[in-house]
Amino acid sequence: MIEWPDTEREALNDDIRTGVRAALSEDVGSGDITAQLIPPYQQAEARVITREPGRFCGKFWVEEVFHQLDPEVRIHWHVEDGDQLQENDRLFDLSGNARSLLTGERTALNFVQTLSGTATVSADYARRVADTGVTLLDTRKTLPGLRRAQKYAVLCGGGGNHRMGLYDAFLIKENHIAACGGIPKAVETARSIAPDRPVEVEVETLEQLDLALAAGADIVMLDNFSETDLRRAVERTGGRAKLEASGNVTEETLVALAQTGVDYISIGALTKHCRALDLSMRLSIIN
């Protein structure tokens, strides 16, 4: 099981229940009329495979789909969240009422294909910088309603989580700085509002970096810094704060940025540019 703080794990469980309920509602609506073609007591078995390599994520969502739809459906797992997949790998088997299996198929696979897509992108990026010591972070650029789900998927792919939302850490950006009257004042006010929350300041120049360090920022986000300026920032900081590179991070630039010595690289593409994994469910009737 992927490690996550207990409070976030509880919130994730709530999100799973709520998200699955909403997904089933939009798909099933007043009832699956096509499934009614099948005799009501017909039993069946099904197996779900992946048609392409990737990183798996979505076990809890599948279990919740069939728990809400029909608790009598049995699931046998062949993989765990975070497992690397190869083409045609068997993910899980289902057995139970044929109507239930077919009604829940699309909702269950939608969650798995989306979250596995996120985990797969994260795994690809993480692999590229595995030897550098840098931690890759996601952002808040997530699918609406799937914030915790996608951030969990990023962990399954070997990445790390930035703040969950607007409530658990300060991220003081350009407009906040202007509205507060400067970096020192913004950091000072943040400390007075919530002394226990991390304070991160986004800067665009080395001079702003100096101001953020002097103000006591815990983390400084270096926005669109060149590779040369990132190295200067690392030297200038001397370990007084964690440094995060952000902006225009691509597969081509990732390794060079990681080798500058920054602690983190945040990448919106981990959650917003993911492509769903191609999955398939095969059903067989039990006579």
PDB file of C-alpha atoms in Angstrom:
ATOM      1  CA  MET A   1       0.000   0.000   0.000  1.00  0.00           C
ATOM      2  CA  ILE A   2       1.273   3.471  -0.890  1.00  0.00           C
ATOM      3  CA  GLU A   3       2.202   5.440   2.239  1.00  0.00           C
ATOM      4  CA  TRP A   4       0.174   8.588   2.914  1.00  0.00           C
ATOM      5  CA  PRO A   5      -0.560  10.585   6.096  1.00  0.00           C
ATOM      6  CA  ASP A   6      -3.532   9.163   8.030  1.00  0.00           C
ATOM      7  CA  THR A   7      -5.554  12.366   7.710  1.00  0.00           C
ATOM      8  CA  GLU A   8      -5.147  12.400   3.935  1.00  0.00           C
ATOM      9  CA  ARG A   9      -5.877   8.676   3.732  1.00  0.00           C
ATOM     10  CA  GLU A  10      -9.180   9.237   5.535  1.00  0.00           C
ATOM     11  CA  ALA A  11     -10.010  12.153   3.242  1.00  0.00           C
ATOM     12  CA  LEU A  12      -9.105  10.020   0.221  1.00  0.00           C
ATOM     13  CA  ASN A  13     -11.477   7.279   1.393  1.00  0.00           C
ATOM     14  CA  ASP A  14     -14.261   9.843   1.657  1.00  0.00           C
ATOM     15  CA  ASP A  15     -13.425  11.123  -1.829  1.00  0.00           C
ATOM     16  CA  ILE A  16     -13.519   7.593  -3.234  1.00  0.00           C
ATOM     17  CA  ARG A  17     -16.975   6.925  -1.830  1.00  0.00           C
ATOM     18  CA  THR A  18     -18.310  10.283  -3.018  1.00  0.00           C
ATOM     19  CA  GLY A  19     -16.625  10.119  -6.417  1.00  0.00           C
ATOM     20  CA  VAL A  20     -17.808   6.591  -7.142  1.00  0.00           C
ATOM     21  CA  ARG A  21     -21.351   7.476  -6.126  1.00  0.00           C
ATOM     22  CA  ALA A  22     -21.358  10.433  -8.509  1.00  0.00           C
ATOM     23  CA  ALA A  23     -19.786   8.418 -11.341  1.00  0.00           C
ATOM     24  CA  LEU A  24     -22.329   5.605 -11.015  1.00  0.00           C
ATOM     25  CA  SER A  25     -25.150   8.124 -10.907  1.00  0.00           C
ATOM     26  CA  GLU A  26     -24.108   9.822 -14.140  1.00  0.00           C
ATOM     27  CA  ASP A  27     -23.602   6.496 -15.926  1.00  0.00           C
ATOM     28  CA  VAL A  28     -26.438   4.338 -14.602  1.00  0.00           C
ATOM     29  CA  GLY A  29     -28.994   7.088 -14.074  1.00  0.00           C
ATOM     30  CA  SER A  30     -32.468   5.563 -13.706  1.00  0.00           C
ATOM     31  CA  GLY A  31     -31.160   2.113 -14.647  1.00  0.00           C
ATOM     32  CA  ASP A  32     -28.993   0.157 -17.089  1.00  0.00           C
ATOM     33  CA  ILE A  33     -31.547  -0.755 -19.742  1.00  0.00           C
ATOM     34  CA  THR A  34     -29.063  -2.736 -21.846  1.00  0.00           C
ATOM     35  CA  ALA A  35     -28.177  -4.975 -18.890  1.00  0.00           C
ATOM     36  CA  GLN A  36     -31.868  -5.834 -18.621  1.00  0.00           C
ATOM     37  CA  LEU A  37     -31.436  -7.922 -21.773  1.00  0.00           C
ATOM     38  CA  ILE A  38     -29.667 -10.468 -19.548  1.00  0.00           C
ATOM     39  CA  PRO A  39     -31.678 -12.797 -17.274  1.00  0.00           C
ATOM     40  CA  PRO A  40     -31.658 -11.294 -13.748  1.00  0.00           C
ATOM     41  CA  TYR A  41     -30.029 -14.301 -12.070  1.00  0.00           C
ATOM     42  CA  GLN A  42     -27.408 -15.007 -14.740  1.00  0.00           C
ATOM     43  CA  GLN A  43     -23.914 -15.441 -13.280  1.00  0.00           C
ATOM     44  CA  ALA A  44     -20.702 -14.536 -15.074  1.00  0.00           C
ATOM     45  CA  GLU A  45     -16.947 -14.157 -14.764  1.00  0.00           C
ATOM     46  CA  ALA A  46     -14.785 -11.426 -16.220  1.00  0.00           C
ATOM     47  CA  ARG A  47     -11.117 -10.586 -16.468  1.00  0.00           C
ATOM     48  CA  VAL A  48      -9.611  -7.161 -16.985  1.00  0.00           C
ATOM     49  CA  ILE A  49      -6.333  -6.740 -18.872  1.00  0.00           C
ATOM     50  CA  THR A  50      -4.174  -3.855 -20.011  1.00  0.00           C
ATOM     51  CA  ARG A  51      -3.449  -3.556 -23.715  1.00  0.00           C
ATOM     52  CA  GLU A  52      -0.262  -1.550 -23.112  1.00  0.00           C
ATOM     53  CA  PRO A  53       2.552  -1.130 -20.567  1.00  0.00           C
ATOM     54  CA  GLY A  54       2.113   1.325 -17.713  1.00  0.00           C
ATOM     55  CA  ARG A  55       1.948   1.855 -13.968  1.00  0.00           C
ATOM     56  CA  PHE A  56      -1.163   0.602 -12.179  1.00  0.00           C
ATOM     57  CA  CYS A  57      -3.415   2.676  -9.929  1.00  0.00           C
ATOM     58  CA  GLY A  58      -7.084   2.399  -9.017  1.00  0.00           C
ATOM     59  CA  LYS A  59      -7.643  -0.665  -6.841  1.00  0.00           C
ATOM     60  CA  PHE A  60      -9.710   1.107  -4.185  1.00  0.00           C
ATOM     61  CA  TRP A  61     -11.980   2.692  -6.788  1.00  0.00           C
ATOM     62  CA  VAL A  62     -12.787  -0.644  -8.403  1.00  0.00           C
ATOM     63  CA  GLU A  63     -13.622  -2.149  -5.033  1.00  0.00           C
ATOM     64  CA  GLU A  64     -15.872   0.768  -4.165  1.00  0.00           C
ATOM     65  CA  VAL A  65     -17.707   0.637  -7.527  1.00  0.00           C
ATOM     66  CA  PHE A  66     -18.801  -2.944  -6.995  1.00  0.00           C
ATOM     67  CA  HIS A  67     -19.364  -2.475  -3.269  1.00  0.00           C
ATOM     68  CA  GLN A  68     -21.895   0.240  -4.040  1.00  0.00           C
ATOM     69  CA  LEU A  69     -23.371  -1.516  -7.055  1.00  0.00           C
ATOM     70  CA  ASP A  70     -23.524  -5.101  -5.809  1.00  0.00           C
ATOM     71  CA  PRO A  71     -21.600  -6.236  -2.699  1.00  0.00           C
ATOM     72  CA  GLU A  72     -21.985  -9.853  -3.862  1.00  0.00           C
ATOM     73  CA  VAL A  73     -19.510  -9.306  -6.710  1.00  0.00           C
ATOM     74  CA  ARG A  74     -16.171 -10.939  -5.935  1.00  0.00           C
ATOM     75  CA  ILE A  75     -12.848  -9.413  -7.014  1.00  0.00           C
ATOM     76  CA  HIS A  76      -9.565 -11.284  -7.299  1.00  0.00           C
ATOM     77  CA  TRP A  77      -6.526  -9.045  -7.728  1.00  0.00           C
ATOM     78  CA  HIS A  78      -3.400  -9.845  -9.719  1.00  0.00           C
ATOM     79  CA  VAL A  79      -1.738  -6.443  -9.196  1.00  0.00           C
ATOM     80  CA  GLU A  80      -1.389  -3.757  -6.536  1.00  0.00           C
ATOM     81  CA  ASP A  81      -1.313   0.027  -6.826  1.00  0.00           C
ATOM     82  CA  GLY A  82       2.161   1.073  -7.945  1.00  0.00           C
ATOM     83  CA  ASP A  83       2.928  -2.129  -9.874  1.00  0.00           C
ATOM     84  CA  GLN A  84       4.584  -1.863 -13.277  1.00  0.00           C
ATOM     85  CA  LEU A  85       2.464  -3.394 -16.043  1.00  0.00           C
ATOM     86  CA  GLN A  86       3.322  -5.031 -19.326  1.00  0.00           C
ATOM     87  CA  GLU A  87       1.085  -5.390 -22.353  1.00  0.00           C
ATOM     88  CA  ASN A  88      -1.712  -7.974 -21.810  1.00  0.00           C
ATOM     89  CA  ASP A  89      -1.078  -8.250 -18.069  1.00  0.00           C
ATOM     90  CA  ARG A  90      -4.103  -9.464 -16.133  1.00  0.00           C
ATOM     91  CA  LEU A  91      -5.172  -6.858 -13.578  1.00  0.00           C
ATOM     92  CA  PHE A  92      -8.142  -8.398 -11.791  1.00  0.00           C
ATOM     93  CA  ASP A  93     -10.945 -10.941 -12.138  1.00  0.00           C
ATOM     94  CA  LEU A  94     -14.612 -10.429 -11.329  1.00  0.00           C
ATOM     95  CA  SER A  95     -17.333 -12.956 -10.638  1.00  0.00           C
ATOM     96  CA  GLY A  96     -20.985 -12.506  -9.775  1.00  0.00           C
ATOM     97  CA  ASN A  97     -24.226 -11.329 -11.303  1.00  0.00           C
ATOM     98  CA  ALA A  98     -23.744 -10.699 -15.022  1.00  0.00           C
ATOM     99  CA  ARG A  99     -25.844  -7.541 -14.967  1.00  0.00           C
ATOM    100  CA  SER A 100     -23.777  -6.089 -12.139  1.00  0.00           C
ATOM    101  CA  LEU A 101     -20.467  -6.849 -13.866  1.00  0.00           C
ATOM    102  CA  LEU A 102     -21.544  -5.146 -17.080  1.00  0.00           C
ATOM    103  CA  THR A 103     -23.182  -2.188 -15.365  1.00  0.00           C
ATOM    104  CA  GLY A 104     -20.085  -1.467 -13.301  1.00  0.00           C
ATOM    105  CA  GLU A 105     -17.569  -2.138 -16.074  1.00  0.00           C
ATOM    106  CA  ARG A 106     -17.241   1.356 -17.533  1.00  0.00           C
ATOM    107  CA  THR A 107     -17.233   3.237 -14.236  1.00  0.00           C
ATOM    108  CA  ALA A 108     -14.583   0.949 -12.750  1.00  0.00           C
ATOM    109  CA  LEU A 109     -12.401   1.059 -15.849  1.00  0.00           C
ATOM    110  CA  ASN A 110     -12.741   4.831 -16.198  1.00  0.00           C
ATOM    111  CA  PHE A 111     -11.178   5.293 -12.777  1.00  0.00           C
ATOM    112  CA  VAL A 112      -8.423   2.760 -13.419  1.00  0.00           C
ATOM    113  CA  GLN A 113      -7.523   4.032 -16.893  1.00  0.00           C
ATOM    114  CA  THR A 114      -7.359   7.657 -15.721  1.00  0.00           C
ATOM    115  CA  LEU A 115      -5.420   7.056 -12.519  1.00  0.00           C
ATOM    116  CA  SER A 116      -3.094   4.542 -14.164  1.00  0.00           C
ATOM    117  CA  GLY A 117      -2.484   7.122 -16.881  1.00  0.00           C
ATOM    118  CA  THR A 118      -1.428   9.633 -14.214  1.00  0.00           C
ATOM    119  CA  ALA A 119       0.764   7.049 -12.480  1.00  0.00           C
ATOM    120  CA  THR A 120       2.343   6.074 -15.803  1.00  0.00           C
ATOM    121  CA  VAL A 121       3.314   9.646 -16.687  1.00  0.00           C
ATOM    122  CA  SER A 122       4.727  10.141 -13.186  1.00  0.00           C
ATOM    123  CA  ALA A 123       6.733   6.924 -13.409  1.00  0.00           C
ATOM    124  CA  ASP A 124       8.218   7.975 -16.745  1.00  0.00           C
ATOM    125  CA  TYR A 125       9.347  11.351 -15.404  1.00  0.00           C
ATOM    126  CA  ALA A 126      10.606   9.846 -12.131  1.00  0.00           C
ATOM    127  CA  ARG A 127      12.670   7.261 -14.017  1.00  0.00           C
ATOM    128  CA  ARG A 128      14.499   9.997 -15.909  1.00  0.00           C
ATOM    129  CA  VAL A 129      15.782  11.665 -12.724  1.00  0.00           C
ATOM    130  CA  ALA A 130      16.143   8.614 -10.491  1.00  0.00           C
ATOM    131  CA  ASP A 131      19.891   9.146 -10.058  1.00  0.00           C
ATOM    132  CA  THR A 132      19.795  12.883  -9.310  1.00  0.00           C
ATOM    133  CA  GLY A 133      18.232  13.007  -5.840  1.00  0.00           C
ATOM    134  CA  VAL A 134      15.580  15.519  -6.909  1.00  0.00           C
ATOM    135  CA  THR A 135      11.925  14.993  -5.913  1.00  0.00           C
ATOM    136  CA  LEU A 136       9.282  15.525  -8.577  1.00  0.00           C
ATOM    137  CA  LEU A 137       6.143  17.262  -7.351  1.00  0.00           C
ATOM    138  CA  ASP A 138       2.650  17.472  -8.769  1.00  0.00           C
ATOM    139  CA  THR A 139       0.591  20.680  -8.798  1.00  0.00           C
ATOM    140  CA  ARG A 140      -3.039  21.706  -8.337  1.00  0.00           C
ATOM    141  CA  LYS A 141      -3.616  21.307 -12.087  1.00  0.00           C
ATOM    142  CA  THR A 142      -5.801  18.255 -11.564  1.00  0.00           C
ATOM    143  CA  LEU A 143      -9.114  17.037 -12.941  1.00  0.00           C
ATOM    144  CA  PRO A 144     -11.977  18.621 -10.946  1.00  0.00           C
ATOM    145  CA  GLY A 145     -13.208  16.188  -8.311  1.00  0.00           C
ATOM    146  CA  LEU A 146     -10.131  13.965  -8.626  1.00  0.00           C
ATOM    147  CA  ARG A 147      -7.548  16.048  -6.728  1.00  0.00           C
ATOM    148  CA  ARG A 148      -6.637  13.484  -4.082  1.00  0.00           C
ATOM    149  CA  ALA A 149      -7.109  10.606  -6.508  1.00  0.00           C
ATOM    150  CA  GLN A 150      -4.588  11.988  -8.979  1.00  0.00           C
ATOM    151  CA  LYS A 151      -2.155  12.996  -6.275  1.00  0.00           C
ATOM    152  CA  TYR A 152      -2.348   9.441  -4.926  1.00  0.00           C
ATOM    153  CA  ALA A 153      -1.670   8.211  -8.477  1.00  0.00           C
ATOM    154  CA  VAL A 154       1.418  10.447  -8.656  1.00  0.00           C
ATOM    155  CA  LEU A 155       2.751   8.668  -5.560  1.00  0.00           C
ATOM    156  CA  CYS A 156       2.055   5.327  -7.245  1.00  0.00           C
ATOM    157  CA  GLY A 157       4.265   6.499 -10.085  1.00  0.00           C
ATOM    158  CA  GLY A 158       7.149   7.475  -7.814  1.00  0.00           C
ATOM    159  CA  GLY A 159       6.530  11.213  -7.647  1.00  0.00           C
ATOM    160  CA  GLY A 160       5.770  13.419  -4.657  1.00  0.00           C
ATOM    161  CA  ASN A 161       2.928  15.682  -3.635  1.00  0.00           C
ATOM    162  CA  HIS A 162       2.947  19.464  -3.491  1.00  0.00           C
ATOM    163  CA  ARG A 163       0.287  21.045  -1.269  1.00  0.00           C
ATOM    164  CA  MET A 164      -3.110  19.390  -1.496  1.00  0.00           C
ATOM    165  CA  GLY A 165      -5.033  22.634  -1.809  1.00  0.00           C
ATOM    166  CA  LEU A 166      -5.167  26.230  -0.678  1.00  0.00           C
ATOM    167  CA  TYR A 167      -5.494  25.258   2.982  1.00  0.00           C
ATOM    168  CA  ASP A 168      -2.445  23.206   3.926  1.00  0.00           C
ATOM    169  CA  ALA A 169       0.485  25.422   2.869  1.00  0.00           C
ATOM    170  CA  PHE A 170       1.208  28.986   1.792  1.00  0.00           C
ATOM    171  CA  LEU A 171       2.333  29.599  -1.770  1.00  0.00           C
ATOM    172  CA  ILE A 172       2.978  33.334  -2.093  1.00  0.00           C
ATOM    173  CA  LYS A 173       2.982  34.231  -5.776  1.00  0.00           C
ATOM    174  CA  GLU A 174       3.466  37.425  -7.755  1.00  0.00           C
ATOM    175  CA  ASN A 175      -0.045  38.782  -7.223  1.00  0.00           C
ATOM    176  CA  HIS A 176      -0.001  37.953  -3.501  1.00  0.00           C
ATOM    177  CA  ILE A 177       3.318  39.777  -3.168  1.00  0.00           C
ATOM    178  CA  ALA A 178       1.967  42.856  -4.927  1.00  0.00           C
ATOM    179  CA  ALA A 179      -1.224  42.889  -2.842  1.00  0.00           C
ATOM    180  CA  CYS A 180       0.653  42.394   0.443  1.00  0.00           C
ATOM    181  CA  GLY A 181       3.274  45.071  -0.177  1.00  0.00           C
ATOM    182  CA  GLY A 182       6.322  42.930  -0.827  1.00  0.00           C
ATOM    183  CA  ILE A 183       7.903  39.596   0.023  1.00  0.00           C
ATOM    184  CA  PRO A 184       8.984  40.395   3.619  1.00  0.00           C
ATOM    185  CA  LYS A 185       5.507  41.613   4.568  1.00  0.00           C
ATOM    186  CA  ALA A 186       3.812  38.645   2.888  1.00  0.00           C
ATOM    187  CA  VAL A 187       5.975  36.104   4.736  1.00  0.00           C
ATOM    188  CA  GLU A 188       5.552  37.919   8.046  1.00  0.00           C
ATOM    189  CA  THR A 189       1.771  37.936   7.654  1.00  0.00           C
ATOM    190  CA  ALA A 190       1.718  34.253   6.695  1.00  0.00           C
ATOM    191  CA  ARG A 191       3.614  33.355   9.877  1.00  0.00           C
ATOM    192  CA  SER A 192       1.079  35.276  11.958  1.00  0.00           C
ATOM    193  CA  ILE A 193      -1.913  33.605  10.286  1.00  0.00           C
ATOM    194  CA  ALA A 194      -0.753  29.981  10.537  1.00  0.00           C
ATOM    195  CA  PRO A 195       2.664  29.494  12.166  1.00  0.00           C
ATOM    196  CA  ASP A 196       2.511  25.721  11.651  1.00  0.00           C
ATOM    197  CA  ARG A 197       2.012  25.851   7.888  1.00  0.00           C
ATOM    198  CA  PRO A 198       4.924  25.766   5.417  1.00  0.00           C
ATOM    199  CA  VAL A 199       5.596  29.063   3.662  1.00  0.00           C
ATOM    200  CA  GLU A 200       6.712  28.978   0.045  1.00  0.00           C
ATOM    201  CA  VAL A 201       7.504  32.076  -2.015  1.00  0.00           C
ATOM    202  CA  GLU A 202       7.595  32.183  -5.801  1.00  0.00           C
ATOM    203  CA  VAL A 203      10.364  34.370  -7.206  1.00  0.00           C
ATOM    204  CA  GLU A 204      11.387  35.407 -10.708  1.00  0.00           C
ATOM    205  CA  THR A 205      14.875  36.841 -10.057  1.00  0.00           C
ATOM    206  CA  LEU A 206      17.899  36.173  -7.891  1.00  0.00           C
ATOM    207  CA  GLU A 207      17.266  39.461  -6.108  1.00  0.00           C
ATOM    208  CA  GLN A 208      13.786  38.258  -5.116  1.00  0.00           C
ATOM    209  CA  LEU A 209      15.377  35.015  -3.947  1.00  0.00           C
ATOM    210  CA  ASP A 210      17.548  37.024  -1.538  1.00  0.00           C
ATOM    211  CA  LEU A 211      14.444  38.760  -0.167  1.00  0.00           C
ATOM    212  CA  ALA A 212      12.626  35.458   0.323  1.00  0.00           C
ATOM    213  CA  LEU A 213      15.600  33.918   2.115  1.00  0.00           C
ATOM    214  CA  ALA A 214      16.010  36.941   4.368  1.00  0.00           C
ATOM    215  CA  ALA A 215      12.308  36.786   5.207  1.00  0.00           C
ATOM    216  CA  GLY A 216      12.663  33.164   6.319  1.00  0.00           C
ATOM    217  CA  ALA A 217      10.725  31.304   3.624  1.00  0.00           C
ATOM    218  CA  ASP A 218      10.773  27.530   4.040  1.00  0.00           C
ATOM    219  CA  ILE A 219      10.695  26.869   0.294  1.00  0.00           C
ATOM    220  CA  VAL A 220      11.432  29.141  -2.649  1.00  0.00           C
ATOM    221  CA  MET A 221       9.920  28.408  -6.032  1.00  0.00           C
ATOM    222  CA  LEU A 222      12.235  29.484  -8.838  1.00  0.00           C
ATOM    223  CA  ASP A 223       9.851  30.378 -11.651  1.00  0.00           C
ATOM    224  CA  ASN A 224      11.174  29.908 -15.182  1.00  0.00           C
ATOM    225  CA  PHE A 225      14.823  30.226 -14.130  1.00  0.00           C
ATOM    226  CA  SER A 226      17.438  29.257 -16.691  1.00  0.00           C
ATOM    227  CA  GLU A 227      19.700  26.310 -15.920  1.00  0.00           C
ATOM    228  CA  THR A 228      22.532  28.745 -15.175  1.00  0.00           C
ATOM    229  CA  ASP A 229      20.435  30.815 -12.790  1.00  0.00           C
ATOM    230  CA  LEU A 230      19.185  27.685 -11.038  1.00  0.00           C
ATOM    231  CA  ARG A 231      22.788  26.755 -10.267  1.00  0.00           C
ATOM    232  CA  ARG A 232      23.442  30.279  -9.016  1.00  0.00           C
ATOM    233  CA  ALA A 233      20.332  30.087  -6.849  1.00  0.00           C
ATOM    234  CA  VAL A 234      21.467  26.803  -5.279  1.00  0.00           C
ATOM    235  CA  GLU A 235      24.882  28.278  -4.482  1.00  0.00           C
ATOM    236  CA  ARG A 236      23.361  31.517  -3.192  1.00  0.00           C
ATOM    237  CA  THR A 237      20.892  29.702  -0.944  1.00  0.00           C
ATOM    238  CA  GLY A 238      23.467  27.480   0.721  1.00  0.00           C
ATOM    239  CA  GLY A 239      20.848  25.194   2.235  1.00  0.00           C
ATOM    240  CA  ARG A 240      18.939  27.959   4.031  1.00  0.00           C
ATOM    241  CA  ALA A 241      15.708  26.902   2.307  1.00  0.00           C
ATOM    242  CA  LYS A 242      14.454  24.193  -0.017  1.00  0.00           C
ATOM    243  CA  LEU A 243      14.444  25.182  -3.679  1.00  0.00           C
ATOM    244  CA  GLU A 244      11.805  24.221  -6.224  1.00  0.00           C
ATOM    245  CA  ALA A 245      12.234  24.679  -9.978  1.00  0.00           C
ATOM    246  CA  SER A 246       9.023  25.338 -11.875  1.00  0.00           C
ATOM    247  CA  GLY A 247       7.888  26.380 -15.337  1.00  0.00           C
ATOM    248  CA  ASN A 248       8.586  25.059 -18.830  1.00  0.00           C
ATOM    249  CA  VAL A 249       9.646  21.649 -17.564  1.00  0.00           C
ATOM    250  CA  THR A 250       9.671  19.154 -20.435  1.00  0.00           C
ATOM    251  CA  GLU A 251      11.015  15.674 -21.036  1.00  0.00           C
ATOM    252  CA  GLU A 252      13.932  17.305 -22.848  1.00  0.00           C
ATOM    253  CA  THR A 253      14.864  19.774 -20.080  1.00  0.00           C
ATOM    254  CA  LEU A 254      14.006  17.673 -17.006  1.00  0.00           C
ATOM    255  CA  VAL A 255      17.348  15.955 -16.410  1.00  0.00           C
ATOM    256  CA  ALA A 256      19.412  19.118 -16.869  1.00  0.00           C
ATOM    257  CA  LEU A 257      17.176  20.971 -14.391  1.00  0.00           C
ATOM    258  CA  ALA A 258      17.462  18.142 -11.882  1.00  0.00           C
ATOM    259  CA  GLN A 259      21.255  18.216 -12.119  1.00  0.00           C
ATOM    260  CA  THR A 260      21.416  21.863 -10.999  1.00  0.00           C
ATOM    261  CA  GLY A 261      21.035  20.821  -7.366  1.00  0.00           C
ATOM    262  CA  VAL A 262      17.469  22.000  -6.662  1.00  0.00           C
ATOM    263  CA  ASP A 263      15.467  19.968  -4.175  1.00  0.00           C
ATOM    264  CA  TYR A 264      12.205  19.782  -6.103  1.00  0.00           C
ATOM    265  CA  ILE A 265      10.838  20.160  -9.610  1.00  0.00           C
ATOM    266  CA  SER A 266       7.094  20.765  -9.919  1.00  0.00           C
ATOM    267  CA  ILE A 267       5.418  19.575 -13.103  1.00  0.00           C
ATOM    268  CA  GLY A 268       1.806  20.267 -14.032  1.00  0.00           C
ATOM    269  CA  ALA A 269       2.030  17.651 -16.798  1.00  0.00           C
ATOM    270  CA  LEU A 270       1.996  14.842 -14.225  1.00  0.00           C
ATOM    271  CA  THR A 271      -1.739  15.353 -13.758  1.00  0.00           C
ATOM    272  CA  LYS A 272      -2.971  17.453 -16.655  1.00  0.00           C
ATOM    273  CA  HIS A 273      -1.247  15.825 -19.631  1.00  0.00           C
ATOM    274  CA  CYS A 274      -1.858  12.198 -18.758  1.00  0.00           C
ATOM    275  CA  ARG A 275      -3.318   9.804 -21.332  1.00  0.00           C
ATOM    276  CA  ALA A 276      -5.648   7.060 -20.167  1.00  0.00           C
ATOM    277  CA  LEU A 277      -4.247   3.537 -20.147  1.00  0.00           C
ATOM    278  CA  ASP A 278      -5.918   1.223 -22.674  1.00  0.00           C
ATOM    279  CA  LEU A 279      -7.832  -1.489 -20.782  1.00  0.00           C
ATOM    280  CA  SER A 280     -10.209  -4.269 -21.756  1.00  0.00           C
ATOM    281  CA  MET A 281     -12.737  -6.448 -19.911  1.00  0.00           C
ATOM    282  CA  ARG A 282     -13.610  -9.918 -21.237  1.00  0.00           C
ATOM    283  CA  LEU A 283     -16.837 -11.521 -19.926  1.00  0.00           C
ATOM    284  CA  SER A 284     -17.801 -15.187 -19.924  1.00  0.00           C
ATOM    285  CA  ILE A 285     -21.153 -16.593 -18.871  1.00  0.00           C
ATOM    286  CA  ILE A 286     -21.370 -19.298 -16.171  1.00  0.00           C
ATOM    287  CA  ASN A 287     -23.824 -21.994 -17.296  1.00  0.00           C
TER     288      ASN A 287
END
